[in-house]
PDB file of C-alpha atoms in Angstrom:
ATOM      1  CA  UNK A   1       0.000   0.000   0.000  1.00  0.00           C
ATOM      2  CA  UNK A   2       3.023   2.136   0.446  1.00  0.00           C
ATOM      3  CA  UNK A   3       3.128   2.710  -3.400  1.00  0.00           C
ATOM      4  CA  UNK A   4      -0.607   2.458  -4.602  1.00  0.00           C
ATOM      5  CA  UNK A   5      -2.993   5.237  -5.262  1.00  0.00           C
ATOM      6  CA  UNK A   6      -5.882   3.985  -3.294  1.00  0.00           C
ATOM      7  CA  UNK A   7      -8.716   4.706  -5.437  1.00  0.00           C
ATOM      8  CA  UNK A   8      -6.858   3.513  -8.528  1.00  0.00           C
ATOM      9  CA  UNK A   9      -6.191   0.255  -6.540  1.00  0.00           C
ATOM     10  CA  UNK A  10      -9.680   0.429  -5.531  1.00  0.00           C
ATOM     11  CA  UNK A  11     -10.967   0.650  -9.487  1.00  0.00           C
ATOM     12  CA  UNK A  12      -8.855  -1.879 -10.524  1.00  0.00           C
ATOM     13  CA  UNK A  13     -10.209  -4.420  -7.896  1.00  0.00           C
ATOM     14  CA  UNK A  14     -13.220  -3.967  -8.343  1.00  0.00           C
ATOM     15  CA  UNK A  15     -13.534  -4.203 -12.244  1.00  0.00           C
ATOM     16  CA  UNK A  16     -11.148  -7.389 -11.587  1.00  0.00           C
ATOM     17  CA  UNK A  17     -13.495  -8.985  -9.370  1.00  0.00           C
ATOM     18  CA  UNK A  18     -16.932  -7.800 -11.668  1.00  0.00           C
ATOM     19  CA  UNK A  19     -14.838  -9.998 -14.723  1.00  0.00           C
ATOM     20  CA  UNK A  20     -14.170 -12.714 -12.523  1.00  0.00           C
ATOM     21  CA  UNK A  21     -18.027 -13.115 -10.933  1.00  0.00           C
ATOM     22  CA  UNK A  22     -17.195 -12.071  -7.154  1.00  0.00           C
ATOM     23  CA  UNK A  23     -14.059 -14.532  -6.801  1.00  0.00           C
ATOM     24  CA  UNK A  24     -11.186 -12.104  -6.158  1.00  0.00           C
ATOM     25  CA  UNK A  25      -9.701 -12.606  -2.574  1.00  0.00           C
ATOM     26  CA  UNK A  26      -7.208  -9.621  -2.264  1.00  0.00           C
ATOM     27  CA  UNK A  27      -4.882  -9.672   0.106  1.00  0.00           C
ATOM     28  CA  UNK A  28      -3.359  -6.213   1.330  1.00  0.00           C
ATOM     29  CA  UNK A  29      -0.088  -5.392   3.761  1.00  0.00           C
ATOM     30  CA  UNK A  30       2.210  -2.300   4.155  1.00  0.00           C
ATOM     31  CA  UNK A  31       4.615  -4.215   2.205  1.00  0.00           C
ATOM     32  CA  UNK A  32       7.635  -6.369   3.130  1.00  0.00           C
ATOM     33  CA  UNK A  33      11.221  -4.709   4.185  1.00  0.00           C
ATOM     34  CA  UNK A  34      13.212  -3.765   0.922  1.00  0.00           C
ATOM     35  CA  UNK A  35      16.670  -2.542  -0.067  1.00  0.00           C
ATOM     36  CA  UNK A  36      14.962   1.060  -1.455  1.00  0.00           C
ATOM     37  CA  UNK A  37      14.966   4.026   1.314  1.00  0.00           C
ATOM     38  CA  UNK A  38      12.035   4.924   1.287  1.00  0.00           C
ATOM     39  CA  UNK A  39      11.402   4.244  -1.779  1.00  0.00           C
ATOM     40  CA  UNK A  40       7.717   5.244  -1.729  1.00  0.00           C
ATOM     41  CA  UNK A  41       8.646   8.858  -2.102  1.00  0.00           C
ATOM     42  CA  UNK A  42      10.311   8.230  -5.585  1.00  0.00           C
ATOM     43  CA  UNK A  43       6.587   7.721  -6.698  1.00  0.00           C
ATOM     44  CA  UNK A  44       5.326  11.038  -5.137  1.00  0.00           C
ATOM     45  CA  UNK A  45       4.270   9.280  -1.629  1.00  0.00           C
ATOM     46  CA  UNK A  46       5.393  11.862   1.115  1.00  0.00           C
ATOM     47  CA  UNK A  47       4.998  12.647   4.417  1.00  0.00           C
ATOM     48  CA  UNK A  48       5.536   9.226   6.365  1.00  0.00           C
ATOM     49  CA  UNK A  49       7.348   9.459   9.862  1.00  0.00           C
ATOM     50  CA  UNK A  50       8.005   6.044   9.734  1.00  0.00           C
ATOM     51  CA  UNK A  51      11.499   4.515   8.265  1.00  0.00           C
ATOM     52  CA  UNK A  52       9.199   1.207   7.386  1.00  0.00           C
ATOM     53  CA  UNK A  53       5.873   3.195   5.950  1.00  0.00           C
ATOM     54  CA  UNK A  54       3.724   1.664   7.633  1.00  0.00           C
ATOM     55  CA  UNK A  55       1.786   5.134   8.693  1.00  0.00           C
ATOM     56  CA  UNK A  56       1.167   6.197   5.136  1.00  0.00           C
ATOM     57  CA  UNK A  57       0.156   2.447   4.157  1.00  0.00           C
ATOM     58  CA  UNK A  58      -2.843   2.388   7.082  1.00  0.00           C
ATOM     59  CA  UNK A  59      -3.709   6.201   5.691  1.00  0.00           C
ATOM     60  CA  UNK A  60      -3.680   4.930   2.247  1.00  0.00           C
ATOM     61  CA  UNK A  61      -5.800   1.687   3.080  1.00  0.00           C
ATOM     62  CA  UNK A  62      -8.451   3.566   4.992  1.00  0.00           C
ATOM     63  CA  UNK A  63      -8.884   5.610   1.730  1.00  0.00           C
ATOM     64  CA  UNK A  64      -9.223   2.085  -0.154  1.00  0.00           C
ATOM     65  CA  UNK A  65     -11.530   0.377   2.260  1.00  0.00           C
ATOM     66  CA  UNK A  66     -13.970   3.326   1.879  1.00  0.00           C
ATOM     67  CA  UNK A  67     -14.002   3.355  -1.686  1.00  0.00           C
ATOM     68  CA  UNK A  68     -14.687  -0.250  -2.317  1.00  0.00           C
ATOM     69  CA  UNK A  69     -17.259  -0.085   0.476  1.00  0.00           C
ATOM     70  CA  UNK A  70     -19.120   2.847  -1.952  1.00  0.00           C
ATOM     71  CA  UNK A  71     -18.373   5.720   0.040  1.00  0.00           C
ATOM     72  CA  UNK A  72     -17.999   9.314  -2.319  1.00  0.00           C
ATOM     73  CA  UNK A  73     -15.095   9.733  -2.771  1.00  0.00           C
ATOM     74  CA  UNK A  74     -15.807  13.418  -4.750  1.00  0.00           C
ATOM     75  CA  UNK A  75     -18.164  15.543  -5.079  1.00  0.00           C
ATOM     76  CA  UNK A  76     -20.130  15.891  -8.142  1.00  0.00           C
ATOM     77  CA  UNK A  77     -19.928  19.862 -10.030  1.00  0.00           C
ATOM     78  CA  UNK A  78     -22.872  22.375 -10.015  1.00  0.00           C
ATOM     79  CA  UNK A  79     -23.138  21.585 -13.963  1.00  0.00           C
ATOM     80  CA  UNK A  80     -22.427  17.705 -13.799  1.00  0.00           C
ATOM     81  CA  UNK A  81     -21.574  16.446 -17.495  1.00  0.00           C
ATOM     82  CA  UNK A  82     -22.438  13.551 -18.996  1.00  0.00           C
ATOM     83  CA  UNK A  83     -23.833  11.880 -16.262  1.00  0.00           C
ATOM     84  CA  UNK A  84     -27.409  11.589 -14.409  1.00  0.00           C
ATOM     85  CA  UNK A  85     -26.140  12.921 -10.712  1.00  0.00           C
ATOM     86  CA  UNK A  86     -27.063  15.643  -8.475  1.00  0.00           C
ATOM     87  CA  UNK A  87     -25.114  18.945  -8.528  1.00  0.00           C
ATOM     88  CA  UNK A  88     -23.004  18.285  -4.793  1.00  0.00           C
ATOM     89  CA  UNK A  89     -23.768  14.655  -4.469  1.00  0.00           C
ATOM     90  CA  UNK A  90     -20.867  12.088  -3.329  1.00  0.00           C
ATOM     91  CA  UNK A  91     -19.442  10.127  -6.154  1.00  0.00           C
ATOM     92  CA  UNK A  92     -18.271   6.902  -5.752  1.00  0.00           C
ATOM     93  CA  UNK A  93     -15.642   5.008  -7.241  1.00  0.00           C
ATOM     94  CA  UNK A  94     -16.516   2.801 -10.591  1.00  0.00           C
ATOM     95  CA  UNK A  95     -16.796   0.481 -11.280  1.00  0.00           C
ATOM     96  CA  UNK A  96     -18.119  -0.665  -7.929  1.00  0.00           C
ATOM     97  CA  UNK A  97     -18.274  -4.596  -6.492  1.00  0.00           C
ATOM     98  CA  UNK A  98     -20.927  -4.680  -3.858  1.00  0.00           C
ATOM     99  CA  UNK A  99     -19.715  -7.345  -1.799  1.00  0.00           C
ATOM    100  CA  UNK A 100     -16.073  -6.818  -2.622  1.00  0.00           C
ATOM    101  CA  UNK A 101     -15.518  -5.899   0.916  1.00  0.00           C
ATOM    102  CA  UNK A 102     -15.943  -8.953   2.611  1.00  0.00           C
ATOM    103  CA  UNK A 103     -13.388 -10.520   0.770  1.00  0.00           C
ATOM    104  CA  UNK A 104     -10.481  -7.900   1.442  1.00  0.00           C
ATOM    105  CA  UNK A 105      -7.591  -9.518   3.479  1.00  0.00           C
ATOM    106  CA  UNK A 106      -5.160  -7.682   5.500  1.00  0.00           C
ATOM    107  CA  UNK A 107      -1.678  -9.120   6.291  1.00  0.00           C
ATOM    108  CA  UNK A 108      -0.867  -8.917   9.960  1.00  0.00           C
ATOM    109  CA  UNK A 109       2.781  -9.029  11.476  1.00  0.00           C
ATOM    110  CA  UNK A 110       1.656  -8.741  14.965  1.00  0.00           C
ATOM    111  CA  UNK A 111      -1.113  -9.729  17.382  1.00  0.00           C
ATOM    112  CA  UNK A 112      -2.110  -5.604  17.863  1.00  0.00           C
ATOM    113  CA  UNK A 113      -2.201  -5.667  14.270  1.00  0.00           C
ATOM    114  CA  UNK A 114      -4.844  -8.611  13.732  1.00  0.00           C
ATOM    115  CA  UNK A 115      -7.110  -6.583  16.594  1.00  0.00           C
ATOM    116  CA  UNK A 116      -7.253  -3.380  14.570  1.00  0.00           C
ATOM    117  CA  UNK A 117      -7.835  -6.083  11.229  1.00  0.00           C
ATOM    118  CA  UNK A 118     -10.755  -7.555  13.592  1.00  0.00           C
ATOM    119  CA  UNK A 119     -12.467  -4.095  14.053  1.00  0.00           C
ATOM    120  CA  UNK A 120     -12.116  -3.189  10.459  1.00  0.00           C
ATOM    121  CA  UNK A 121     -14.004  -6.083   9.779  1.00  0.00           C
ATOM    122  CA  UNK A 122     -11.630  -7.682   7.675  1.00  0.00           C
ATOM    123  CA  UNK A 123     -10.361 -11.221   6.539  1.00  0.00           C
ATOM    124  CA  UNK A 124      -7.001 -12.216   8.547  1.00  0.00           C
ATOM    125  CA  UNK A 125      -3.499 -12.862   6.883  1.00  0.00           C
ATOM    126  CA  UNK A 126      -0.999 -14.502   8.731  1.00  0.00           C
ATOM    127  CA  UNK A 127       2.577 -15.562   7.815  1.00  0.00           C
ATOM    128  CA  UNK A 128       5.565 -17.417   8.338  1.00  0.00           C
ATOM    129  CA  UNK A 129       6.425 -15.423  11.021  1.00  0.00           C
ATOM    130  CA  UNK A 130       5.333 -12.783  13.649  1.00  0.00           C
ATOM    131  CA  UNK A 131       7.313  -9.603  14.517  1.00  0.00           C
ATOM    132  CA  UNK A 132       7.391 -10.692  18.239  1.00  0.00           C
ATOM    133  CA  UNK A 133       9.093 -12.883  20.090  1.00  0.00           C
ATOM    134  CA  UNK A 134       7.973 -14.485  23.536  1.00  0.00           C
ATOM    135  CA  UNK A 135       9.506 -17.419  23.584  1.00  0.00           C
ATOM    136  CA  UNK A 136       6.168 -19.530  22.536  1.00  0.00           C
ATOM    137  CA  UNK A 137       6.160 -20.935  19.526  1.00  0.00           C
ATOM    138  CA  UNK A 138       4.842 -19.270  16.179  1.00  0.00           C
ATOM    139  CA  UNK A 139       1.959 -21.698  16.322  1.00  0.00           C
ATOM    140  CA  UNK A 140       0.768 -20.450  19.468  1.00  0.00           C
ATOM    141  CA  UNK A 141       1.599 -16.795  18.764  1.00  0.00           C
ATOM    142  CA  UNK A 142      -0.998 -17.184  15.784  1.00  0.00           C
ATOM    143  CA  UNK A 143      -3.180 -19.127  17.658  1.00  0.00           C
ATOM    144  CA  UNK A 144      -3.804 -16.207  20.270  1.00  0.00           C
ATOM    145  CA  UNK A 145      -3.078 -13.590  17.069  1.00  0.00           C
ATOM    146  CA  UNK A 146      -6.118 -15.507  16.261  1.00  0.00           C
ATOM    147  CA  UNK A 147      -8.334 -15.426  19.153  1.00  0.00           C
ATOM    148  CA  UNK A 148      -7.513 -12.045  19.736  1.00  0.00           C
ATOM    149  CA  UNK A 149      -9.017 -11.291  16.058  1.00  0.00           C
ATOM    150  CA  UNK A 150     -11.958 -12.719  16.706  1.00  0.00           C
ATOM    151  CA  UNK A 151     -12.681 -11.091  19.764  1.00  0.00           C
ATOM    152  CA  UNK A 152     -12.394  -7.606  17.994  1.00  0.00           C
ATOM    153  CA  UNK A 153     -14.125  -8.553  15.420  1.00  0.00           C
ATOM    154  CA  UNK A 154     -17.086  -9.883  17.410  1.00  0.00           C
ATOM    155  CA  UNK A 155     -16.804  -6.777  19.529  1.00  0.00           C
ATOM    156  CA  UNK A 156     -16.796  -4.281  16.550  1.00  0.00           C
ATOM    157  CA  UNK A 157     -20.381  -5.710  15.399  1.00  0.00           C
ATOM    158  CA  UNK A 158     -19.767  -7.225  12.884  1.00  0.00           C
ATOM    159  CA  UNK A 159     -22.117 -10.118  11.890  1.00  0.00           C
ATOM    160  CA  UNK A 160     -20.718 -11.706   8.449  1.00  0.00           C
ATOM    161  CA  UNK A 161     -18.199 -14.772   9.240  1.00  0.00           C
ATOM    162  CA  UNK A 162     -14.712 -13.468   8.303  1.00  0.00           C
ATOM    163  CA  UNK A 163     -11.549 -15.489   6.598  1.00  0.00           C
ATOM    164  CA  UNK A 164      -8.539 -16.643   8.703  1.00  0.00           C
ATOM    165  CA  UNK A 165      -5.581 -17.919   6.785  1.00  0.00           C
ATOM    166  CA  UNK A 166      -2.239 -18.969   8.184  1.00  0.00           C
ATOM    167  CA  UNK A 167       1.106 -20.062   6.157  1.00  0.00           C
ATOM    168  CA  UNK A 168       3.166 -22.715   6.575  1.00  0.00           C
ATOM    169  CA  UNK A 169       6.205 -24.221   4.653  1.00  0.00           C
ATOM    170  CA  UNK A 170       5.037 -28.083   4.592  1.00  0.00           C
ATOM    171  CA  UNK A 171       7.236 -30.894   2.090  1.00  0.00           C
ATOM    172  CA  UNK A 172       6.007 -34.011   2.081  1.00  0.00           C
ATOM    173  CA  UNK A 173       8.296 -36.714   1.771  1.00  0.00           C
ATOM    174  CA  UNK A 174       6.297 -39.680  -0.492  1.00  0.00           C
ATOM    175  CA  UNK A 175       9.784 -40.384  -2.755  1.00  0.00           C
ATOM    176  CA  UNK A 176      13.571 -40.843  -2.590  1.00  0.00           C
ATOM    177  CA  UNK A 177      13.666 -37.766  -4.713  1.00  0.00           C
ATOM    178  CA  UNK A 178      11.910 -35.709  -2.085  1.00  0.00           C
ATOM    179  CA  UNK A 179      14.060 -36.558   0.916  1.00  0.00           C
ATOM    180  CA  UNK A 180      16.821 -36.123  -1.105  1.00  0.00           C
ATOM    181  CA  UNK A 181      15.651 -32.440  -1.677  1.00  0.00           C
ATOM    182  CA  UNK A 182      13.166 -31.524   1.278  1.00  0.00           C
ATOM    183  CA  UNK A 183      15.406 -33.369   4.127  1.00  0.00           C
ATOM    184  CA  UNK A 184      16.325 -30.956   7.289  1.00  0.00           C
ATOM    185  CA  UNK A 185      19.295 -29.638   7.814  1.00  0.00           C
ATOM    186  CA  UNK A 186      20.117 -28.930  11.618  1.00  0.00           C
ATOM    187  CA  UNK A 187      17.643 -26.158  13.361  1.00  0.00           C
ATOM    188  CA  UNK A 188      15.041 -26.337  10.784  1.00  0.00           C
ATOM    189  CA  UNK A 189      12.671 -28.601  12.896  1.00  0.00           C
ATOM    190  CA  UNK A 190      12.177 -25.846  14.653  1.00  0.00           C
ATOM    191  CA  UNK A 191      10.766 -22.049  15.016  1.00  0.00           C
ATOM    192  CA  UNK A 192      13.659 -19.619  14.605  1.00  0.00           C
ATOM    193  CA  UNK A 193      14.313 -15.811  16.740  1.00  0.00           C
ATOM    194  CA  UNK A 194      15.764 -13.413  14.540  1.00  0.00           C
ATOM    195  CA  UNK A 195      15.194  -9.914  14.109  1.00  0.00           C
ATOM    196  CA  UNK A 196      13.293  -7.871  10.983  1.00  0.00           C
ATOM    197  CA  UNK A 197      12.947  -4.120  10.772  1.00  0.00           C
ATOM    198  CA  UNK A 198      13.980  -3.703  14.533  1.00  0.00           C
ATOM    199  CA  UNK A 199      12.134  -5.889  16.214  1.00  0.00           C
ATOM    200  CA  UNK A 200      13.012  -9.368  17.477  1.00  0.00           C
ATOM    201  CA  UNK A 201      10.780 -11.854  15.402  1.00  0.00           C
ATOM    202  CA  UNK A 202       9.340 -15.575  15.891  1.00  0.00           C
ATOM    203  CA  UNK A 203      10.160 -17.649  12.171  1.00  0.00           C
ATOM    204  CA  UNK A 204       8.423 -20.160  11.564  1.00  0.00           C
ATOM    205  CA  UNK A 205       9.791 -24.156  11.107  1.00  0.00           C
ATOM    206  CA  UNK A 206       9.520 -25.888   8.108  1.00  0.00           C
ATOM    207  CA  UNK A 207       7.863 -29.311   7.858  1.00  0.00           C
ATOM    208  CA  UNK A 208       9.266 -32.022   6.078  1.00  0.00           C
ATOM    209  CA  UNK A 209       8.754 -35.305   7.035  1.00  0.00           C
ATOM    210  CA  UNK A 210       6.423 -38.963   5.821  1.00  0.00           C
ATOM    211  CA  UNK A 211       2.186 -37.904   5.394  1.00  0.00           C
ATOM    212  CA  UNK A 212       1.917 -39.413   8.795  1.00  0.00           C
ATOM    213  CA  UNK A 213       4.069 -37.369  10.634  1.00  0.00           C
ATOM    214  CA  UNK A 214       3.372 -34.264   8.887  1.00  0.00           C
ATOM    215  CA  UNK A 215      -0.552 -34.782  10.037  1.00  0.00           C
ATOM    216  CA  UNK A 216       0.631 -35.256  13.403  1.00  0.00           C
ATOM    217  CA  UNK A 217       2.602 -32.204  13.459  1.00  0.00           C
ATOM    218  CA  UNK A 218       0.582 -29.867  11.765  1.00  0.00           C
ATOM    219  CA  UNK A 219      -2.222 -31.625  14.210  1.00  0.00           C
ATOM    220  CA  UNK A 220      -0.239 -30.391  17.229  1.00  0.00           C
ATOM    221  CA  UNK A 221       0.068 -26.554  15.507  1.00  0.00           C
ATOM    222  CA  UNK A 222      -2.632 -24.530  17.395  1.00  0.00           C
ATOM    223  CA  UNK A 223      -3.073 -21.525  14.530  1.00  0.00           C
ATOM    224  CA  UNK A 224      -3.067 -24.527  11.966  1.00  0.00           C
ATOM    225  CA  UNK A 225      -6.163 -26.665  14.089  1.00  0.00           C
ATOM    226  CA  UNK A 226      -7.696 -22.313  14.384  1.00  0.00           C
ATOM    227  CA  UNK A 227      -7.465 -21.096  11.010  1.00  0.00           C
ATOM    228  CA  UNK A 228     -10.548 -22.078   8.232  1.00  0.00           C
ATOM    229  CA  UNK A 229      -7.381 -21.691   5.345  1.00  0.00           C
ATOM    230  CA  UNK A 230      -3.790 -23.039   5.299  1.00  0.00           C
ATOM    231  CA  UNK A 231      -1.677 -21.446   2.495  1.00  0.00           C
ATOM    232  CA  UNK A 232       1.919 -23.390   1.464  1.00  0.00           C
ATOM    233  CA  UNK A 233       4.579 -21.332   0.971  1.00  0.00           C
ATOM    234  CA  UNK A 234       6.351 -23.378  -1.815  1.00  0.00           C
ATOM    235  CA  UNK A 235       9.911 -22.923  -4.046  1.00  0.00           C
ATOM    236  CA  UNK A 236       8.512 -21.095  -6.825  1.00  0.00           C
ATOM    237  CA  UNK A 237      11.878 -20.779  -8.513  1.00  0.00           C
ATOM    238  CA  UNK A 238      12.247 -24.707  -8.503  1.00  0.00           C
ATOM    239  CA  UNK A 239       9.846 -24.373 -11.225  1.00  0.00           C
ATOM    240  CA  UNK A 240       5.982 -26.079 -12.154  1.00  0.00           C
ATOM    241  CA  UNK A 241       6.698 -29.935 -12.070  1.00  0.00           C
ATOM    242  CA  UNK A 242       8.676 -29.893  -8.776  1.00  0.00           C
ATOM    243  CA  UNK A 243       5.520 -27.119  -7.100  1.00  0.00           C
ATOM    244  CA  UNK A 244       2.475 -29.036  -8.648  1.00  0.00           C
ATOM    245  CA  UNK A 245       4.113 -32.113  -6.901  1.00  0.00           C
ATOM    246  CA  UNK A 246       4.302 -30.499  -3.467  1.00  0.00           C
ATOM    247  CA  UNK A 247       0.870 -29.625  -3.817  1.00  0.00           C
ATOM    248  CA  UNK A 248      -0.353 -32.790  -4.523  1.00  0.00           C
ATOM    249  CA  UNK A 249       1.587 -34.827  -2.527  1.00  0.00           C
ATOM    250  CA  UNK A 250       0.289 -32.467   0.533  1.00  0.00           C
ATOM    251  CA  UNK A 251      -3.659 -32.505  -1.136  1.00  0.00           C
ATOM    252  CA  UNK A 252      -3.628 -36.404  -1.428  1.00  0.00           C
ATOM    253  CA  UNK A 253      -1.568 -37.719   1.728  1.00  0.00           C
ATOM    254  CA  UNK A 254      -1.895 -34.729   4.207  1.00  0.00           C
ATOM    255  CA  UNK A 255      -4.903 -32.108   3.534  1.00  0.00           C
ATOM    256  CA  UNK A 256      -7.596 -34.502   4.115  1.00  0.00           C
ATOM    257  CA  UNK A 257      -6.793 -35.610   7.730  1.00  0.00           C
ATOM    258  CA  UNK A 258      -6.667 -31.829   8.778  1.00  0.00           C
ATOM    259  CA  UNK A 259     -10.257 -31.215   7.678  1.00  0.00           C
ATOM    260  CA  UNK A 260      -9.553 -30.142   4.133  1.00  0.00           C
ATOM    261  CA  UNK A 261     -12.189 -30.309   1.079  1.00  0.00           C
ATOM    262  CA  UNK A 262     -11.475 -30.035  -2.524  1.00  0.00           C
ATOM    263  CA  UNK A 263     -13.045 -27.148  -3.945  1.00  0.00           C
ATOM    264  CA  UNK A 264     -15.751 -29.223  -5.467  1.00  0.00           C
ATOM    265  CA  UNK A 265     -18.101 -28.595  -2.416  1.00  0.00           C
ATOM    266  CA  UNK A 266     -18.409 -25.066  -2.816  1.00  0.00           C
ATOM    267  CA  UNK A 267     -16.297 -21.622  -1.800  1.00  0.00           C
ATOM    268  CA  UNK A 268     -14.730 -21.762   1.705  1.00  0.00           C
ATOM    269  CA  UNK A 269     -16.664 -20.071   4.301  1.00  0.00           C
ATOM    270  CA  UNK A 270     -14.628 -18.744   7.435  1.00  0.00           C
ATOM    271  CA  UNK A 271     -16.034 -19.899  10.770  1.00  0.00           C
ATOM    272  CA  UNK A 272     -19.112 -17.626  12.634  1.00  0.00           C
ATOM    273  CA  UNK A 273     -17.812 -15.541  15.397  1.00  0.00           C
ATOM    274  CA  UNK A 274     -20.405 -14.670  16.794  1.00  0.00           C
TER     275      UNK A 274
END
């Protein structure tokens, strides 16, 4: 959001979603850390107090949510041209989605951050790793991230039943092949402390290990047992072949003991907090 004009980002959502029948799920963050300074200002963004953005991002979003949620956004001329409006009335953005909204996701590094996504009424990102560190593990941290979420949200009013995805780095091993290129090396069974724009930060493990011992892991993950989504984070620059086998070794041998359906049944539907 650091380097989007929100009402062009809002217009270009919504006419995405119109084309593809109310199917778009866009997810939205400040952005990750880069090697630019500040590199929002080279494309006219100014006045953040923040070395990481994230000030102007929330500004910027605020704009967005309104727009997509059909606020005006201007303010239509004495003489309007071309168009059937009344001189003064609010304009909205268009094209407009109507329930565009509810399918807005907001990427949150922290558990303060997933609060203020809960009272925005928003859909709940969460990724490999938190920008906290308490010593409990990063499936825990999400877990309560979690809880936390849905208490805002419940507590803001809102009524629909809102999104929560987690991510996880999960290889099965079903072949030589694959423990040949997924096996651990030393420390990667386990969540890492590091530290990422300042602050110390919880990474996540990576799972590799036999279908049955995956599902007994990822069993024993709180925030994967509390979240209605689990996205993989997979080697995209290993290339299709190798990332359409991941994916279907996890869909066949792992998905369907933690609760997962193919898409054949329908959209997903997040769970009811109230």
């Amino acid at each position: 959001m650091r380097y989007e004009n929100p009402l062009h980002l809002a217009e270009e959502a919504a006419a995405l979603d119109l084309i593809a029948d109310g199917r778009v799920a866009l997810g939205v963050s400040r952005g990750s850390p880069e090697p630019a300074d500040r590199g929002w200002e080279a494309f006219g963004y100014t006045g953040s107090t923040d070395p990481r953005g994230a000030d102007i991002a929330r500004e910027k979003f605020d704009v967005f949510l309104q727009a997509i949620r059909g606020a005006g956004m201007a303010r239509a001329a004495e003489r309007p041209y071309g168009a059937p409006v009344t001189p003064g009335q609010g304009l909205r953005i268009e094209p407009h989605s109507e329930d565009l909204a509810h399918r807005i996701w907001w990427g949150a590094g922290s558990r303060d951050t997933a609060e203020w996504t809960g009272r925005q009424g928003l859909n709940l990102m969460s990724s490999t790793l938190l920008t906290e560190a308490t010593g409990a593990s990063l499936g825990d941290l999400q877990a309560e991230q979690i809880e936390r979420y849905r208490a805002a949200f419940r507590a803001a009013g809102h009524t629909h039943a809102p999104r929560v995805s987690i991510s996880r780095s999960v290889f099965p091993i079903v072949t030589d092949r694959d423990r040949y290129l997924f096996g651990l090396r030393p420390g990667e069974e386990r969540d890492q402390i590091g530290v990422i724009d300042g602050h110390r930060s919880t990474f996540g493990r990576t799972y590799t290990a036999e279908p049955d011992k995956l599902i007994t892991q990822l069993q024993a993950d709180a925030a994967v047992m509390s979240a209605d989504t689990l996205m993989l984070t997979i080697p995209s620059q290993a290339g299709v072949e190798l990332n359409l086998h991941i994916l279907e070794a996890f869909a066949e041998h792992v998905a369907p003991a933690l609760g997962w359906q193919s898409n054949r049944e329908g959209p997903v539907q997040g769970d009811p907090v109230t």
